CSV table of C-alpha atoms and ligand atoms in Angstrom, one decimal:
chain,number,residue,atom,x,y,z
A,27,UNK,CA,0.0,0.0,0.0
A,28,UNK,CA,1.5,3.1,-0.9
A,29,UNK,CA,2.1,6.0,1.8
A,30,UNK,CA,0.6,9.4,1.9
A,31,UNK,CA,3.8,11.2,3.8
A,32,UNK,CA,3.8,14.1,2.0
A,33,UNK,CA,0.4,14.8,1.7
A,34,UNK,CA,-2.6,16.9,2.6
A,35,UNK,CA,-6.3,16.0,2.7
A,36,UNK,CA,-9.4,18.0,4.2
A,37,UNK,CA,-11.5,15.8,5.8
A,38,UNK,CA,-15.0,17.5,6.1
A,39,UNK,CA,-17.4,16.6,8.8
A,40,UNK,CA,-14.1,14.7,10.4
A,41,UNK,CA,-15.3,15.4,14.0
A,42,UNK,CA,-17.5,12.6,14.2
A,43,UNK,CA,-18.8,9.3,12.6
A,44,UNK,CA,-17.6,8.6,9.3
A,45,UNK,CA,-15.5,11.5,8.6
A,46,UNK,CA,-13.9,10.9,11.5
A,47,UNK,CA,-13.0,7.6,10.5
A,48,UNK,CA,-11.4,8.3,7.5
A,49,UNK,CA,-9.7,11.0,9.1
A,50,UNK,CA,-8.1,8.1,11.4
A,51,UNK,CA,-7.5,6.2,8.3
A,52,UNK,CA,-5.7,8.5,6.2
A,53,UNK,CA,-3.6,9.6,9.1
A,54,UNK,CA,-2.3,6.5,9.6
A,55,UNK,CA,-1.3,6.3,5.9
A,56,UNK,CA,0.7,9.1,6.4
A,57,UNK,CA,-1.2,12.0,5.2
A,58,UNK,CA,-1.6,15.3,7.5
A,59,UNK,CA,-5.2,16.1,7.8
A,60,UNK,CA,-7.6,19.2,8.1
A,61,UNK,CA,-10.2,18.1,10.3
A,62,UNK,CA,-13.0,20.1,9.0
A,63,UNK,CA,-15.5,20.6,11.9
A,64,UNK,CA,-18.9,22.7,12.1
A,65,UNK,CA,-20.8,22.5,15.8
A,66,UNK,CA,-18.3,19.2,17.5
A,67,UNK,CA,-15.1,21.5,18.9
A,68,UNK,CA,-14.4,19.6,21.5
A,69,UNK,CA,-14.4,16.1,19.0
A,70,UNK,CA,-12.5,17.8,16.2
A,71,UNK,CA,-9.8,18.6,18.9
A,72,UNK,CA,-9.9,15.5,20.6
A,73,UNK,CA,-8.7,13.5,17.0
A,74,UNK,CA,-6.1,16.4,16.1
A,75,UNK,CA,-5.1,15.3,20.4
A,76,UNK,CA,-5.3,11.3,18.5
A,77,UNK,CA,-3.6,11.6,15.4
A,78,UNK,CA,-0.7,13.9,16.5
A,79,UNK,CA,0.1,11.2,19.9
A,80,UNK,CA,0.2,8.5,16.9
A,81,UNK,CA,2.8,10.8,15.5
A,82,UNK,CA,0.7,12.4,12.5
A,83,UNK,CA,-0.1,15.9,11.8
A,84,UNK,CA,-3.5,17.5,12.2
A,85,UNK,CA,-5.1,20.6,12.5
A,86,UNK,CA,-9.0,21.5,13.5
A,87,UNK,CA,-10.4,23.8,11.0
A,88,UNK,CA,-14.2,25.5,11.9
A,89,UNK,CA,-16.2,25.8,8.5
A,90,UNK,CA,-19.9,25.7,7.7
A,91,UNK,CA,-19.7,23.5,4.2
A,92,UNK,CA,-22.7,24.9,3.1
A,93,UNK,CA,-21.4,28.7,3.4
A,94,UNK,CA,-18.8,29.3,0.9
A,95,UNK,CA,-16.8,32.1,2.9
A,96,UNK,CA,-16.4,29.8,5.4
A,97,UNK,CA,-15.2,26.6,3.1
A,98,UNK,CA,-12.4,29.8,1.1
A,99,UNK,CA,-11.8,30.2,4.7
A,100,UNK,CA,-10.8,26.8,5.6
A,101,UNK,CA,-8.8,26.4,2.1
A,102,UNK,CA,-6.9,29.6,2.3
A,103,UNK,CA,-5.6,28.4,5.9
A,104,UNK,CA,-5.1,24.7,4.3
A,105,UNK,CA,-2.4,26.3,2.0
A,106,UNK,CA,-1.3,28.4,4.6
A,107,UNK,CA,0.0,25.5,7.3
A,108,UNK,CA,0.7,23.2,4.5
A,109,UNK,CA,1.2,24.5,1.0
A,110,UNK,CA,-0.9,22.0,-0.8
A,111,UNK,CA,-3.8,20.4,-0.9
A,112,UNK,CA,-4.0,16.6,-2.4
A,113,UNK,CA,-7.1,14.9,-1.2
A,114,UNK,CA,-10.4,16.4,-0.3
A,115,UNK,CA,-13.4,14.4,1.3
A,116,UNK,CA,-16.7,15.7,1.1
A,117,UNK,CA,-17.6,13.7,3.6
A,118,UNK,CA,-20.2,16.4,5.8
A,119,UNK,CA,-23.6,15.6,6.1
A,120,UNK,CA,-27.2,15.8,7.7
A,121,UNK,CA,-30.4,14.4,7.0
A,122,UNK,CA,-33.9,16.0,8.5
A,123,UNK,CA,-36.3,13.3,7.6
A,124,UNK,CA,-40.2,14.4,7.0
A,125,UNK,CA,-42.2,12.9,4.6
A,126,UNK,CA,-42.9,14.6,1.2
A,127,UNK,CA,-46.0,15.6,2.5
A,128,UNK,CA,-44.9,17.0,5.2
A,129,UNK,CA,-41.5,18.8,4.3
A,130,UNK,CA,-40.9,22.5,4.8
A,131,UNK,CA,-38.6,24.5,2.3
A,132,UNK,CA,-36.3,25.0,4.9
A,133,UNK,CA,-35.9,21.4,5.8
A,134,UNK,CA,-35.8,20.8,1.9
A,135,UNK,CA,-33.2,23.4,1.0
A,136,UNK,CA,-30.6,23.0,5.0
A,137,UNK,CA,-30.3,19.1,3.5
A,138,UNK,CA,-29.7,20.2,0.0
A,139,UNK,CA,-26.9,23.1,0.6
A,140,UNK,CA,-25.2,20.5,3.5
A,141,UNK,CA,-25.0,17.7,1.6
A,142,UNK,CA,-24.7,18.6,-2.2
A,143,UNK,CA,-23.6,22.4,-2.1
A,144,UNK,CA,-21.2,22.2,0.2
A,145,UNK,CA,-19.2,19.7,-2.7
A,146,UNK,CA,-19.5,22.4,-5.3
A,147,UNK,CA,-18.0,24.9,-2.8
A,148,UNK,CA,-15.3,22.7,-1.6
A,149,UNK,CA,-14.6,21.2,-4.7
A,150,UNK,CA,-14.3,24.6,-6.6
A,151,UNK,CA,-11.9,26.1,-3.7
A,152,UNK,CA,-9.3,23.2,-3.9
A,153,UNK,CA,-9.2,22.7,-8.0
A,154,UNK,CA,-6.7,25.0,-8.5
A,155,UNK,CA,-4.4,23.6,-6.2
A,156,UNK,CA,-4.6,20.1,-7.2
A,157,UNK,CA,-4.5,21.6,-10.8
A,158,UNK,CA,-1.2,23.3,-9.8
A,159,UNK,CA,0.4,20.0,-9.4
A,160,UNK,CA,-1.5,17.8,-11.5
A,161,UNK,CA,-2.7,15.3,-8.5
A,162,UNK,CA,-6.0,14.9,-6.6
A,163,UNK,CA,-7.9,13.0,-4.9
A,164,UNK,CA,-11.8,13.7,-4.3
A,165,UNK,CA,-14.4,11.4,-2.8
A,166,UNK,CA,-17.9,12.4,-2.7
A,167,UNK,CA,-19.4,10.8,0.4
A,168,UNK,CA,-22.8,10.1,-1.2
A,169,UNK,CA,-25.1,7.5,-0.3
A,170,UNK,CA,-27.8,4.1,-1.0
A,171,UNK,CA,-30.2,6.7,-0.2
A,172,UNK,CA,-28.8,8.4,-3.5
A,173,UNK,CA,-29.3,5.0,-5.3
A,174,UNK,CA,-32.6,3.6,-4.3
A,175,UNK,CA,-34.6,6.6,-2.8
A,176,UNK,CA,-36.5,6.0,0.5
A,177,UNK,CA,-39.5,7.1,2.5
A,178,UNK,CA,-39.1,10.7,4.0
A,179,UNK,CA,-35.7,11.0,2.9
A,180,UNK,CA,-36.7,13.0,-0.5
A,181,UNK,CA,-33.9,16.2,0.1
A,182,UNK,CA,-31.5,13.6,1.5
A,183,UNK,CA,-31.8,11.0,-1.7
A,184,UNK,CA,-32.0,14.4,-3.9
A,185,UNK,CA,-29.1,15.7,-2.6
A,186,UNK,CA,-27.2,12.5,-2.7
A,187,UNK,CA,-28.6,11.3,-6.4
A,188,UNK,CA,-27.1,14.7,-7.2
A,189,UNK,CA,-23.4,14.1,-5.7
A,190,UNK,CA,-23.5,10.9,-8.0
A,191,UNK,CA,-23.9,13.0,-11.0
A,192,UNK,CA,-21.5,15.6,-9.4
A,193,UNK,CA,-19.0,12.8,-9.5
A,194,UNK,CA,-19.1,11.9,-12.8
A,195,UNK,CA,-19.1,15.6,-14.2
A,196,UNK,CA,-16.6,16.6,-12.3
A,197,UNK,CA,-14.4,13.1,-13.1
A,198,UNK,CA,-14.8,13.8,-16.9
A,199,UNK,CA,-13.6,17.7,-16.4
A,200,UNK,CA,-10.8,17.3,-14.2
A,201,UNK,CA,-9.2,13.7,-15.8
A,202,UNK,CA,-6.6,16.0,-17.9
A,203,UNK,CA,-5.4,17.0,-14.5
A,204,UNK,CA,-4.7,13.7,-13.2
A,205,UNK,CA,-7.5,14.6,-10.5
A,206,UNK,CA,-9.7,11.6,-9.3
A,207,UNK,CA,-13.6,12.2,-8.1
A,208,UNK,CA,-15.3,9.3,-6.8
A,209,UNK,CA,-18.3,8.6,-4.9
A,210,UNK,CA,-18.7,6.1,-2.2
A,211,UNK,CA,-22.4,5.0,-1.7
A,212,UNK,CA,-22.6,3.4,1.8
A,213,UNK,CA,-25.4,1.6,3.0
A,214,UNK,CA,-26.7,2.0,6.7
A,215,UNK,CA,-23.5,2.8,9.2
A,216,UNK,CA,-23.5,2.7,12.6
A,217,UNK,CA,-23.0,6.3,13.5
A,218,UNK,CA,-24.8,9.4,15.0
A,219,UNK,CA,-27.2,9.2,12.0
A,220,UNK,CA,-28.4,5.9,12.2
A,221,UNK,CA,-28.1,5.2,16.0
A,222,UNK,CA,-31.0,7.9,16.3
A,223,UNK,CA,-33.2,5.9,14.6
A,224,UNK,CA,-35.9,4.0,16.2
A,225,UNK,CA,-35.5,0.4,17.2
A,226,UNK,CA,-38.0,-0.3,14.9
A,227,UNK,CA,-36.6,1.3,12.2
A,228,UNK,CA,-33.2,-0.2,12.7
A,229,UNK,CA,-34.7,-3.5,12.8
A,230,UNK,CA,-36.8,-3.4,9.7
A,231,UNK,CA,-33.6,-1.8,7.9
A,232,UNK,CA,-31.3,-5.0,9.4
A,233,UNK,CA,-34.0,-7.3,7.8
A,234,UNK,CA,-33.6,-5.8,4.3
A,235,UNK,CA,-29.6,-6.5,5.0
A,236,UNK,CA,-28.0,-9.5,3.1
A,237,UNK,CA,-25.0,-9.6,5.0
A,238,UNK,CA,-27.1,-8.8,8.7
A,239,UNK,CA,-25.5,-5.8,10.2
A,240,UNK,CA,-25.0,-2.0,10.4
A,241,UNK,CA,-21.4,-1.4,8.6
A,242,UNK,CA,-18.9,-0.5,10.4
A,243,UNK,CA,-17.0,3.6,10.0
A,244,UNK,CA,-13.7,2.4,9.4
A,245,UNK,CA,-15.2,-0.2,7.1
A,246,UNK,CA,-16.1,3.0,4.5
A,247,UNK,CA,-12.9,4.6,5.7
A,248,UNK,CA,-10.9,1.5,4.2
A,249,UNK,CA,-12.0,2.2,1.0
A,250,UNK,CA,-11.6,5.9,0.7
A,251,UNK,CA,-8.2,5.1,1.7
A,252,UNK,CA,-8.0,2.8,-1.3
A,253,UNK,CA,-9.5,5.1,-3.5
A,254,UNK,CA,-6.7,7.4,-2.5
A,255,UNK,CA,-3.5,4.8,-2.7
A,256,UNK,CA,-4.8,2.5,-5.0
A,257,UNK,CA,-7.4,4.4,-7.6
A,258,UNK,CA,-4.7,6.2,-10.0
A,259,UNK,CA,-7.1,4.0,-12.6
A,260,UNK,CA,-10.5,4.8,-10.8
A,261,UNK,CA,-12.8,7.9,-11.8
A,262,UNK,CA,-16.4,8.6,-12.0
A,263,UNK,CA,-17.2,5.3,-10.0
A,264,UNK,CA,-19.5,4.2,-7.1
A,265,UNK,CA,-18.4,2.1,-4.4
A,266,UNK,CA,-20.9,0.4,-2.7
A,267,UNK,CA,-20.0,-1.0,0.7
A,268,UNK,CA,-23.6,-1.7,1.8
A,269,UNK,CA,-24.4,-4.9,3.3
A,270,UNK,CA,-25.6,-5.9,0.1
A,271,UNK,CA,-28.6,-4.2,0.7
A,272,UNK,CA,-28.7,-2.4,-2.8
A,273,UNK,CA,-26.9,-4.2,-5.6
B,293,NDP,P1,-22.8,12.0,11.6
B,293,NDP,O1,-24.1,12.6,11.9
B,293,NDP,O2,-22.2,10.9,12.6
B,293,NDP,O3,-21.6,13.1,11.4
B,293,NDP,C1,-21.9,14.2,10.6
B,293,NDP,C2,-20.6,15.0,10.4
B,293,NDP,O4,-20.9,16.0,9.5
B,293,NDP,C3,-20.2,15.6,11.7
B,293,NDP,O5,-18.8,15.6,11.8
B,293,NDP,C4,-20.7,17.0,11.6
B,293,NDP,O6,-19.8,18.0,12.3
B,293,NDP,C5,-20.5,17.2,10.1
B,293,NDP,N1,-21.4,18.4,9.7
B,293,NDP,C6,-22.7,18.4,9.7
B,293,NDP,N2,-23.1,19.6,9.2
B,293,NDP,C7,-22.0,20.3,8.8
B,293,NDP,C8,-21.7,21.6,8.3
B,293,NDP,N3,-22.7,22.4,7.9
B,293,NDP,N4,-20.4,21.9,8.1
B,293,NDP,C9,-19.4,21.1,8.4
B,293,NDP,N5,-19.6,19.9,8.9
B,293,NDP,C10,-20.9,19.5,9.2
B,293,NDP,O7,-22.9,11.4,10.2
B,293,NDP,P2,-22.2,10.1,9.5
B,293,NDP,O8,-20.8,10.0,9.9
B,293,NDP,O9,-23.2,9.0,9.6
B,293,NDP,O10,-22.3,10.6,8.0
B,293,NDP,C11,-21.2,11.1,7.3
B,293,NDP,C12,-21.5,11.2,5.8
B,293,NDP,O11,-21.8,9.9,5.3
B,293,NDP,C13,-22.8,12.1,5.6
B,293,NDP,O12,-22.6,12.8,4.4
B,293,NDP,C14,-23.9,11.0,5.4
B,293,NDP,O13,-24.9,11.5,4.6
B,293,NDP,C15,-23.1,9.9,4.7
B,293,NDP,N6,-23.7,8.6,4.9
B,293,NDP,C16,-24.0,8.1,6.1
B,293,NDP,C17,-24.5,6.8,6.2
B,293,NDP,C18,-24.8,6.2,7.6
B,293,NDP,O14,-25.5,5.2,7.6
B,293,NDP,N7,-24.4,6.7,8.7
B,293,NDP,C19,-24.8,6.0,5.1
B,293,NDP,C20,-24.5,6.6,3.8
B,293,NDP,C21,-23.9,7.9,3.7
B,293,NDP,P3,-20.2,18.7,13.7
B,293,NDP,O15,-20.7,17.7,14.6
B,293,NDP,O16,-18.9,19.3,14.1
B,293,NDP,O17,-21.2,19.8,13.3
C-alpha cells in the first residue's frame, strides 16, 4: 500500500462518525489532515489530540460547508500550514427526515446546501491547487439513499442522487489534470445518524440487509483510503460497501 507522507487532505465533517474515520485512516497512511469541523469543537480537537500522539499531523479547522466564505476560509488556511492540498473528502452531512408531505422548504433546501452544495463549494476552492500539481484525490461521500430513494428522505436521496452526477461531471472535467472524483455509496452505518433511529426502524432496515449488520465507520474509511493509494485508474465510480442491501 502506498504512503501518503507528503500529503494533505481536508477531511469534512471529520469530528465525528464517518468523517472521523477516515480521518483516522488516512492519518495512519501518512497524510496530514484538516479536520473540518462545524458544531463538535471539542471532537474535532480530541482526534487532532489522537492523530498527532500517533505521531501524525493534524489541525481543526471550523467551516460551515454549506457557506462558501467559510469553506475559502478553511482552504486559504489549508495552504497556509501546508502549502498543498491533495485529497479532499466531502464527507459532511445531515439528513432531516419528513415525509414529502410533510416537508418544509427549509428542511428541503438546510439538506440540500449541506450535503450537495457544500461539494461544489469545496470542490471549486481546492481545483486550483490540485491543478497546480497535477494530482488529486476527491471522494464524494454520497449515499444508497442516493441509489434507491426511500421514504421521508426525499432532500436527503435528492441531494445525494445529485453528488453521483457531481462525480461523474466533475471526473470527466478534471481527468486532464490527473484529479480523481469518486463517490462512495454506503449503506446504513453505525453512527450518530443511524443510532438515532428508532428500534423499529433499525430492525426493519437490518431485515432488508443480506450480510445482517450496520457497517462498520472504518469499514467505509478503508476504502476511501483505497480510493486514494490504490485508484490512480479509478474515476467517476460508485463504491458500494452496503451490506448488500442495494446491488
Ligand atoms: P454523523 O451525523 O455521525 O456526522 C456528521 C458529520 O458532519 C459531523 O462531523 C458534523 O460535524 C458534520 N457536519 C454536519 N453539518 C456540517 C456543516 N454544515 N459543516 C461542516 N460539517 C458538518 O454522520 P455520518 O458519519 O453517519 O455521515 C457522514 C456522511 O456519510 C454524511 O454525508 C452522510 O450522509 C453519509 N452517509 C452516512 C450513512 C450512515 O448510515 N451513517 C450512510 C451513507 C452515507 P459537527 O458535529 O462538528 O457539526
Amino acid at each position: 500500500m502506498e504512503r501518503l507522507d507528503e500529503q494533505v487532505a481536508i477531511v469534512t465533517g471529520a469530528s465525528r462518525g464517518i468523517g472521523r474515520a477516515v480521518a483516522t485512516e488516512l492519518a495512519a497512511s501518512g497524510a496530514t489532515i484538516v479536520v473540518n469541523y462545524f458544531q463538535s469543537q471539542a471532537e474535532a480537537e480530541s482526534l487532532v489530540q489522537e492523530i498527532t500522539s500517533d505521531g501524525g499531523t493534524a489541525i481543526a479547522v471550523r467551516a460551515g460547508v454549506g457557506h462558501p466564505d467559510d469553506v475559502q476560509l478553511m482552504v486559504e488556511k489549508t495552504i497556509d500550514e501546508y502549502g498543498r492540498i491533495d485529497i479532499l473528502v466531502n464527507n459532511a452531512g445531515v439528513n432531516r427526515d419528513r415525509s414529502l408531505r410533510k416537508m418544509s422548504a427549509e428542511e428541503w433546501n438546510e439538506v440540500i446546501n449541506t450535503d450537495l452544495n457544500s461539494a461544489f463549494y469545496c470542490t471549486s476552492a481546492v481545483i486550483p491547487h490540485m491543478v497546480e500539481r497535477t494530482y488529486g484525490r476527491i471522494i464524494n461521500m454520497s449515499s444508497i439513499i442516493g441509489q434507491m430513494g426511500n421514504m421521508g428522505q426525499s432532500n436527503y436521496a435528492a441531494a445525494k442522487a445529485g453528488l453521483i452526477a457531481f462525480t461523474k461531471s466533475a471526473a470527466q472535467e478534471l481527468a486532464r489534470f490527473n484529479i480523481t472524483v469518486n463517490a462512495m455509496c454506503p449503506g446504513f452505518v453505525a453512527t450518530d445518524m443511524v443510532n438515532a433511529l428508532s428500534d423499529d426502524v433499525k430492525e426493519t432496515l437490518l431485515a432488508r440487509i443480506p450480510l445482517g449488520r450496520f457497517g462498520r465507520p472504518e469499514e467505509v474509511a478503508t476504502f476511501v483510503r483505497y480510493l486514494v493509494t490504490e485508484g490512480a485508474w479509478i474515476t467517476g465510480q460508485q463504491l458500494n460497501p452496503n451490506g448488500g442491501m442495494y446491488m
